Short mmCIF file of C-alpha atoms in Angstrom, two decimals:
data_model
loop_
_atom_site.label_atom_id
_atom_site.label_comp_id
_atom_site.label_asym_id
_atom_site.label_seq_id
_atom_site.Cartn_x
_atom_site.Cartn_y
_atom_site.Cartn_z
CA UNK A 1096 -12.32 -23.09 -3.82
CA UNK A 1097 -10.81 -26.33 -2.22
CA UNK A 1098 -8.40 -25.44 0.91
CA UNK A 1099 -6.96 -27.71 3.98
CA UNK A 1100 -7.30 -26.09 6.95
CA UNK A 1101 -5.64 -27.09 10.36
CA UNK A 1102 -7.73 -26.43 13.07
CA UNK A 1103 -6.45 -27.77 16.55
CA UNK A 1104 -3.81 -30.64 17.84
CA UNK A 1105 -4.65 -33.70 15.22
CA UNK A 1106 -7.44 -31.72 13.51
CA UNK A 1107 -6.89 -31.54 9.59
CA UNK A 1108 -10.08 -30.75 7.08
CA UNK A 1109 -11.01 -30.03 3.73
CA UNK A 1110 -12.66 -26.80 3.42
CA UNK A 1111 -14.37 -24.58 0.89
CA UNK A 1112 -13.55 -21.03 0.91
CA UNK A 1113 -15.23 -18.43 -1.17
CA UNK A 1114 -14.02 -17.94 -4.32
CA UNK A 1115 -12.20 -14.37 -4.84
CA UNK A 1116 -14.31 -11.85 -6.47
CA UNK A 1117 -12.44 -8.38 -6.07
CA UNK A 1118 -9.61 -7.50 -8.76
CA UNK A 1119 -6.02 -7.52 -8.22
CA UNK A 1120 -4.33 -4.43 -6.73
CA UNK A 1121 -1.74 -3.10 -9.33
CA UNK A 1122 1.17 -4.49 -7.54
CA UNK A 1123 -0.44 -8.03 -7.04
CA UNK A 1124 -0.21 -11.55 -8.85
CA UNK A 1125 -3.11 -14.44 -8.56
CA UNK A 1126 -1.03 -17.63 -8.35
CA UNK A 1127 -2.88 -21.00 -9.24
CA UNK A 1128 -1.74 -23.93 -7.01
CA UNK A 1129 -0.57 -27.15 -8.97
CA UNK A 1130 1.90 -28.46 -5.97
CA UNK A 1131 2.02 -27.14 -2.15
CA UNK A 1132 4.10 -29.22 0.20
CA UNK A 1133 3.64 -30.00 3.99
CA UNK A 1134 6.64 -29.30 5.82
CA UNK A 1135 8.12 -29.85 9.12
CA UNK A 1136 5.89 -26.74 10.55
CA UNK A 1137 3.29 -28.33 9.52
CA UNK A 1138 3.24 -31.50 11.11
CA UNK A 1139 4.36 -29.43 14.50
CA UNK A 1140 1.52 -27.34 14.09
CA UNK A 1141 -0.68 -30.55 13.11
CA UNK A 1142 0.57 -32.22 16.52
CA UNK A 1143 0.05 -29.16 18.67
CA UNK A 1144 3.74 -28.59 19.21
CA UNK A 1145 3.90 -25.03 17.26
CA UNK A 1146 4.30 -22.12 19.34
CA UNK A 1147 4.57 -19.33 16.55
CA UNK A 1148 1.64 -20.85 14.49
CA UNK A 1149 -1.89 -18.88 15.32
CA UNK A 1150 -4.92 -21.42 15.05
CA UNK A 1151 -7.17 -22.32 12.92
CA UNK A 1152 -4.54 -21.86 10.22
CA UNK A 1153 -4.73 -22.65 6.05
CA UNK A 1154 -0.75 -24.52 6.15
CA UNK A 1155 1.39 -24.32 3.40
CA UNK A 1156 4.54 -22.12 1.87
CA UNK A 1157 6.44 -24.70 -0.25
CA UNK A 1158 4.86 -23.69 -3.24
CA UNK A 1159 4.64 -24.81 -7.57
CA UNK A 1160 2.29 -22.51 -9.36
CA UNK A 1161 1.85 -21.15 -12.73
CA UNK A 1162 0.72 -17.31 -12.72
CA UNK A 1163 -3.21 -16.76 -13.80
CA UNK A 1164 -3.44 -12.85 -13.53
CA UNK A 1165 -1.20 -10.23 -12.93
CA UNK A 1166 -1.74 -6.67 -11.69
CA UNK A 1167 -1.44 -3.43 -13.80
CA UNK A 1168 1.82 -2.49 -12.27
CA UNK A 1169 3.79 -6.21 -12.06
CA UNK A 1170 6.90 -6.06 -13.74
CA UNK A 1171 6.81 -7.66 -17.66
CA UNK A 1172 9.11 -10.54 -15.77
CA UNK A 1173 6.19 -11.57 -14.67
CA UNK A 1174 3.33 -13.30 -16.52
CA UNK A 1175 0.18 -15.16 -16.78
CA UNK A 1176 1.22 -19.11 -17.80
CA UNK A 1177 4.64 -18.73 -15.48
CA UNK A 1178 5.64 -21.29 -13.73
CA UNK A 1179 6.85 -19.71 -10.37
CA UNK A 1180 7.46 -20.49 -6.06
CA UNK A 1181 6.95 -18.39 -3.46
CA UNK A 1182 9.16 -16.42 -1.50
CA UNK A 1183 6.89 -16.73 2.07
CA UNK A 1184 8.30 -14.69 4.27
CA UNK A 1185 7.27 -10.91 5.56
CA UNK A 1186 9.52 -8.39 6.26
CA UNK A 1187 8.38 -4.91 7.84
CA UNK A 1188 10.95 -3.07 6.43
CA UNK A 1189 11.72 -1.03 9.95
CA UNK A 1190 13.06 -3.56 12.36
CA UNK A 1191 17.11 -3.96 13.03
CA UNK A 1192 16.88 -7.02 11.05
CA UNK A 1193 15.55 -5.34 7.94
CA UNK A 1194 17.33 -1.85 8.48
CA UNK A 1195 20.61 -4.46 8.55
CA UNK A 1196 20.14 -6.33 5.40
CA UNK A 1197 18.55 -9.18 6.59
CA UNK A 1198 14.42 -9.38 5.70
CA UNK A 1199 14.73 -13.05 6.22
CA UNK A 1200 15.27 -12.75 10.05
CA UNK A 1201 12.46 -9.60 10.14
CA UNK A 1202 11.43 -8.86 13.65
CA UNK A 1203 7.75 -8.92 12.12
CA UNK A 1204 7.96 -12.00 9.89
CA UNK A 1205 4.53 -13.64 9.25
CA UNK A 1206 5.27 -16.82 6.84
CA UNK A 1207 2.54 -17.89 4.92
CA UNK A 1208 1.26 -21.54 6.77
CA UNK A 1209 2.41 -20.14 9.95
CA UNK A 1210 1.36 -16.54 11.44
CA UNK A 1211 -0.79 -16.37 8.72
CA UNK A 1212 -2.93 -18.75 6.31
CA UNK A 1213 -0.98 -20.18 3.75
CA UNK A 1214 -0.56 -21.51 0.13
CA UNK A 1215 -2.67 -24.66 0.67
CA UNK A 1216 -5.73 -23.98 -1.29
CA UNK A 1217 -6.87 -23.30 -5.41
CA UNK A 1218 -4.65 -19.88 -5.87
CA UNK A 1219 -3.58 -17.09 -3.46
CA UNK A 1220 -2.80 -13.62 -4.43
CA UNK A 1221 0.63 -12.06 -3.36
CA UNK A 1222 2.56 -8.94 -3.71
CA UNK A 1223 4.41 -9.62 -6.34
CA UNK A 1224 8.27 -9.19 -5.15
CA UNK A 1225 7.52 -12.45 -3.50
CA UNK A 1226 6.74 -14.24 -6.72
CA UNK A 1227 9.81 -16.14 -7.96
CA UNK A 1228 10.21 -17.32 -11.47
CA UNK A 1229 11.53 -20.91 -11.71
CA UNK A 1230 13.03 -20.94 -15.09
CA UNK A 1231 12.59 -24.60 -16.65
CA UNK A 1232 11.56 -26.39 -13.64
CA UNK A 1233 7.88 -27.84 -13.19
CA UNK A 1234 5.53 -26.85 -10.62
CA UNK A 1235 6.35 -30.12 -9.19
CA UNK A 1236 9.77 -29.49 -8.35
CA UNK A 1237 9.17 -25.89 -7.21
CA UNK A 1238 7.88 -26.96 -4.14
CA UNK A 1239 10.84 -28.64 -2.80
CA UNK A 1240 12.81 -25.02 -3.82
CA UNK A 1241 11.93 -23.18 -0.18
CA UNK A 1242 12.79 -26.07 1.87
CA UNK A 1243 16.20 -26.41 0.01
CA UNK A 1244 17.30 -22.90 0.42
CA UNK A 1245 16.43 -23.12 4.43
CA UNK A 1246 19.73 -25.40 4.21
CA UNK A 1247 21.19 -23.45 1.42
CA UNK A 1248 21.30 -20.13 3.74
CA UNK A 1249 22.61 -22.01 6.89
CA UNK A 1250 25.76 -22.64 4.81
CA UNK A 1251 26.00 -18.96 3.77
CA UNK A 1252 25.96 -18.30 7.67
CA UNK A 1253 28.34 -20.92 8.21
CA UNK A 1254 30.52 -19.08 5.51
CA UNK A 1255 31.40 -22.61 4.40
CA UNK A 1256 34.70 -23.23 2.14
CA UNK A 1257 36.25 -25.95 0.94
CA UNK A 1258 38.91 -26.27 3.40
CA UNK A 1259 36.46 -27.20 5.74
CA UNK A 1260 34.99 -30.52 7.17
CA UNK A 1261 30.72 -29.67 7.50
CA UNK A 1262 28.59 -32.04 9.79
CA UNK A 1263 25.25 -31.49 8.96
CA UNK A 1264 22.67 -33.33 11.72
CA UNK A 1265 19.78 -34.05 10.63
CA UNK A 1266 18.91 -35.49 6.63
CA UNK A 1267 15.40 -33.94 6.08
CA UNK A 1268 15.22 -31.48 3.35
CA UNK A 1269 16.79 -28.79 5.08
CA UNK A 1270 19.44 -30.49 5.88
CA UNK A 1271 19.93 -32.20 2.26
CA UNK A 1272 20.20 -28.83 0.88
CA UNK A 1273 22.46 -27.88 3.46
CA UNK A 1274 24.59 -30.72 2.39
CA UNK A 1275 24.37 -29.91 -1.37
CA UNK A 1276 25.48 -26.72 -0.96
CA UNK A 1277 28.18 -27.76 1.74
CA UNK A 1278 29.40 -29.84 -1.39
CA UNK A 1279 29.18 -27.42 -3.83
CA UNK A 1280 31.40 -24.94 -2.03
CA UNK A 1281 33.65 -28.07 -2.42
CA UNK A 1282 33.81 -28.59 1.52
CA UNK A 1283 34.19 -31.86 2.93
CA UNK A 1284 30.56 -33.10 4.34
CA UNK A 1285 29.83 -35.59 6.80
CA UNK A 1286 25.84 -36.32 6.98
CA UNK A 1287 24.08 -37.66 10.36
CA UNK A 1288 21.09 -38.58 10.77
CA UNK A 1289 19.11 -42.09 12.43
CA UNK A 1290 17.76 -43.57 9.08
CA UNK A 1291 19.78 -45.22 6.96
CA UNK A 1292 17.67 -44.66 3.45
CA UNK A 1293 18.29 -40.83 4.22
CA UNK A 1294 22.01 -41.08 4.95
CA UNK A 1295 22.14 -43.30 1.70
CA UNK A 1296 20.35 -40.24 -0.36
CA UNK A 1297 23.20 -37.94 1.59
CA UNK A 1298 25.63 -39.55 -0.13
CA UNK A 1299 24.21 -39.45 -3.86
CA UNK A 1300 23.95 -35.77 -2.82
CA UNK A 1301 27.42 -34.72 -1.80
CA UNK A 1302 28.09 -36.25 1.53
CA UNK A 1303 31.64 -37.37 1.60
CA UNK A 1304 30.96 -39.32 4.67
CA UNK A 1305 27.65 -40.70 6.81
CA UNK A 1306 27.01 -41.68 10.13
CA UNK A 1307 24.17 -43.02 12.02
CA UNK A 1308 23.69 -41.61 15.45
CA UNK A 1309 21.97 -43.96 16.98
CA UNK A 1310 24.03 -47.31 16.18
CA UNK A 1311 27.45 -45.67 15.84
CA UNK A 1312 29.95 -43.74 17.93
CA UNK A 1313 29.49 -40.58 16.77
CA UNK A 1314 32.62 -38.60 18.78
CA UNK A 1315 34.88 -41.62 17.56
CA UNK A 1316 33.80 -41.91 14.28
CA UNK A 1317 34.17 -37.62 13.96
CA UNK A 1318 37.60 -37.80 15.48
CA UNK A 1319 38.52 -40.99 12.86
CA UNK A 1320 37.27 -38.50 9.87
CA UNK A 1321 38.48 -35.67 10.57
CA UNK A 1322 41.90 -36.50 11.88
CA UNK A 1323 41.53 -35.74 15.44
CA UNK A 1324 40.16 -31.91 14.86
CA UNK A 1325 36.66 -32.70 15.28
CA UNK A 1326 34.11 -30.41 11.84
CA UNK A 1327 34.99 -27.31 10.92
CA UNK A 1328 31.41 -26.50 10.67
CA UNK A 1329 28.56 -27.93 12.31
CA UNK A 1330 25.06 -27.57 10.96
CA UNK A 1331 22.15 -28.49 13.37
CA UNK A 1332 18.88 -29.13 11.05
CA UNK A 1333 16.89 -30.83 13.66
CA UNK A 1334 15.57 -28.71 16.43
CA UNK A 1335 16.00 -31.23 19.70
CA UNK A 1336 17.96 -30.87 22.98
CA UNK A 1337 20.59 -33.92 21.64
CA UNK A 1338 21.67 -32.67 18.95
CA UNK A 1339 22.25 -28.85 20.20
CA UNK A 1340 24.41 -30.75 22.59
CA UNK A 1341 25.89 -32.77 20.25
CA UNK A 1342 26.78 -29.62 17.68
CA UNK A 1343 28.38 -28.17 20.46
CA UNK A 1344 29.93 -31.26 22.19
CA UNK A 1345 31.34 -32.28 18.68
CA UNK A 1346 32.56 -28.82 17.11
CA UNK A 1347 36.40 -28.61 16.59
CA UNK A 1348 38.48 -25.29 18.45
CA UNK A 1349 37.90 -22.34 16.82
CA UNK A 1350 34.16 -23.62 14.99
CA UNK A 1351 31.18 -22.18 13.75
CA UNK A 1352 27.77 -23.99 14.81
CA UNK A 1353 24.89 -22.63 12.97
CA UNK A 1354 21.33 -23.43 14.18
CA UNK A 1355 18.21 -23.89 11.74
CA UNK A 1356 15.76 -26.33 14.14
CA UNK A 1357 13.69 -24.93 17.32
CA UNK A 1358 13.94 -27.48 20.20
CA UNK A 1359 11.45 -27.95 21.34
CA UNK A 1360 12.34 -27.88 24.78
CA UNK A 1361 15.15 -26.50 27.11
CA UNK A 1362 18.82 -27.31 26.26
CA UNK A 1363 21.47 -27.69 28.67
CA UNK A 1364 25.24 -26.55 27.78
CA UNK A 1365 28.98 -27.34 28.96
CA UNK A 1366 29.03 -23.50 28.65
CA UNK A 1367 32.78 -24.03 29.43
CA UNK A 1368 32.99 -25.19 25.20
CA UNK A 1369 31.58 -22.14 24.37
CA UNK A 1370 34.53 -19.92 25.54
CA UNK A 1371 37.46 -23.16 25.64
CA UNK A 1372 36.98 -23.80 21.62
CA UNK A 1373 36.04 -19.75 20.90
CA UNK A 1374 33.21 -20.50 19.18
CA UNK A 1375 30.75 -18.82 16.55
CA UNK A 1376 27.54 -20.14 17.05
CA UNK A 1377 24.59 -18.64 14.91
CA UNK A 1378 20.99 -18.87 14.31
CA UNK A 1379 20.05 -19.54 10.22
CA UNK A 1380 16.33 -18.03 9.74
CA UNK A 1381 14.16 -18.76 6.74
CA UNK A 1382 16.40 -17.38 3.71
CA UNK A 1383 17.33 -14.76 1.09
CA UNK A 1384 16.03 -14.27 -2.66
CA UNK A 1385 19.44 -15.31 -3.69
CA UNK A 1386 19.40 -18.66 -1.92
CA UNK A 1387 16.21 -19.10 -4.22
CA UNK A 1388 17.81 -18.44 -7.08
CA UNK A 1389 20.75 -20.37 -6.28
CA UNK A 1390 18.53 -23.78 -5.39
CA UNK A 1391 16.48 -22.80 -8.78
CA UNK A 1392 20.05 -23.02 -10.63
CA UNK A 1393 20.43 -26.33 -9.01
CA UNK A 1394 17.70 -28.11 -9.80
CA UNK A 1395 17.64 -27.19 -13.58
CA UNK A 1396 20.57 -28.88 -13.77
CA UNK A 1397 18.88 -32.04 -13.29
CA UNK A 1398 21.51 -33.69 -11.00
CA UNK A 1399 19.10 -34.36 -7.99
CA UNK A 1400 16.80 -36.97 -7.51
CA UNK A 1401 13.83 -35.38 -7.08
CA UNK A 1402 11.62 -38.19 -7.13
CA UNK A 1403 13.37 -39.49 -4.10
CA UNK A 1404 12.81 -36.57 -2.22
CA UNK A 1405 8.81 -36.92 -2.41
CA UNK A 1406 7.63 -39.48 -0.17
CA UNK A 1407 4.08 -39.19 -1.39
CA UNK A 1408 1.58 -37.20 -3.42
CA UNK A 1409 -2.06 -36.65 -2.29
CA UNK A 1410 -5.23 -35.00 -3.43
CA UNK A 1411 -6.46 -32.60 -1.30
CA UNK A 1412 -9.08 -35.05 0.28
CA UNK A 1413 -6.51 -37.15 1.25
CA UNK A 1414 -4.30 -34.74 3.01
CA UNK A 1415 -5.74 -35.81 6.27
CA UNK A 1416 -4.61 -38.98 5.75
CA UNK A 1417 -1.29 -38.28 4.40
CA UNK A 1418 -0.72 -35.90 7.55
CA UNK A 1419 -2.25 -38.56 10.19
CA UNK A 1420 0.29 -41.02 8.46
CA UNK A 1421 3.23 -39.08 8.57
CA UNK A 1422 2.89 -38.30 12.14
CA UNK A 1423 2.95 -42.19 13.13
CA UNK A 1424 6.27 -42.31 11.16
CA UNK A 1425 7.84 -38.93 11.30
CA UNK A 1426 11.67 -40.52 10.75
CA UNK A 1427 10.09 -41.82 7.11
CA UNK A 1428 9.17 -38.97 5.26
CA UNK A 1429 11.12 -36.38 2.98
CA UNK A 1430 8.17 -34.29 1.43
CA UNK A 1431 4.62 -34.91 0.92
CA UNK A 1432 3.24 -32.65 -2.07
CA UNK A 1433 -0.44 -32.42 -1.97
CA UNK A 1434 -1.84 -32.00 -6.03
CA UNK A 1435 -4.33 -29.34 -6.74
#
């Protein structure tokens, strides 16, 4: 069966892998790939900037599938001609994370695309507790789902209300589904990011406000919004040394800062902010089952413009080209779904 494969820095291919031949285990489901998206990860690992990824590595858990076959012990919630996602993560089950509650953060974690080879290919087998129905949505939107609830989790950290005033940095789809569910809780949100088509999509998403960092003042403009207090909340979706600084630097007294994106290289800190404004500042890993469900429940509503939110579609032969492209214009690119 068809797969994409990345194999070193710049190094994308097409490969064949054997087609399965042993029968399901009772407790697993066969999932056939219509839609697998490349993600941020992706094009990290594709640029040799990926320290958790382990090389050569199948990419992909931002998945649409329907269900082909299911083992002799899957629950009946579960069956063949399903559309479904995939939940990606591991969890061990024995680490503090998991022995606290939280499976997404597992000490052990091996997502799918990452530690270990991923969704991009024909079909995959998985356990099937990590199989998630998707109600009336195609396979097509499915694959945005996992990048959404990245940004739909980070708000749960934030514990977001709607007294609040949210800054979310950084307009990629974690951070657009940070922002619509910023807005549902009925918060306040103020969307930043450097591309003005993005920040324009913000707004049709729930962003009361916008604001480009790189032509605008952003500690003036913050101050003008939020009546001299500075966000409530600030939600960092990017992963680089600015806007760490900037969440920090921008944060009102008393604030929670919630981190999704690695930077990529050391940050430096007015520490002093950290005990002056009492701050909560917290990482936001992967995300639950229930932020699944909850960006499922979204989309069937029908409000979001999901076509906007795919910058492209490719076959599988033209992955490498859709990759290779997307790394000359990172700052131009929501999703790209490859079709199988």
């Amino acid at each position: 069966m068809k797969a994409i494969q990345i194999l070193g820095e710049r190094q994308l291919a097409l490969i064949d892998l054997p087609a399965p031949t042993e029968a399901l285990r009772p407790d697993e489901v066969r999932v056939r790939m219509e839609y697998v998206g490349f993600c941020g990860s992706d094009l990290s690992t594709y640029l040799g900037r990926n320290p958790m990824v382990k090389l050569p590595v199948i990419p992909g858990h931002e998945v649409g599938g329907v269900i082909e076959e299911v083992g002799a012990d899957v629950p009946e919630g579960l069956r063949p001609g399903m559309t479904v996602t995939v939940n990606p993560y591991t969890n061990c089950g024995k680490c503090a994370s998991c022995r606290n509650g939280r499976p997404n953060a597992c000490q052990h974690n091996q997502t799918l695309g990452v530690q270990r080879d991923g969704a991009m290919r024909e079909s995959i087998v998985l356990p099937w507790e990590k199989v998630i129905p998707a109600g009336l949505l195609t396979p097509r939107t499915c694959a945005l789902v996992e990048p959404m609830s990245v940004g739909f989790h980070a708000v749960s950290r934030a514990e977001v209300t709607d007294i609040d005033v949210v800054l979310v940095i950084g307009c990629g789809m974690v951070g657009m589904g940070a922002i619509v569910r910023s807005a549902q809780r009925g918060a306040t949100v103020v969307a930043a990011d450097i591309d003005d088509e993005k920040l324009a999509l913000a707004r049709r998403l729930g962003a009361s406000y916008t604001l480009n960092t790189r032509t605008e003042d952003v500690h003036a403009r913050l101050l003008e919004m939020t009546s001299g207090f500075g966000p409530d909340v600030v939600i960092e979706a990017v992963g680089s040394a600015p806007t760490y600084q900037m969440a920090v630097d921008e944060v009102a007294f008393t604030g929670r800062v919630v981190c999704i994106g690695y930077a990529k290289t050391e940050v430096s800190f007015q520490t002093k902010f950290f005990v002056q404004k009492e701050l909560d500042i917290r990482g936001s890993r992967n995300a639950l089952p229930s932020d699944f469900r909850a960006v499922i429940h979204y989309l069937e509503r029908g409000t979001c413009p999901v076509d906007e939110l795919v910058s492209r579609e490719a076959a599988p032969e033209e992955a490498a080209d859709a990759m290779r492209q997307w790394a000359e214009a990172p700052g131009q690119v929501f999703r790209i779904l490859v079709r199988f």
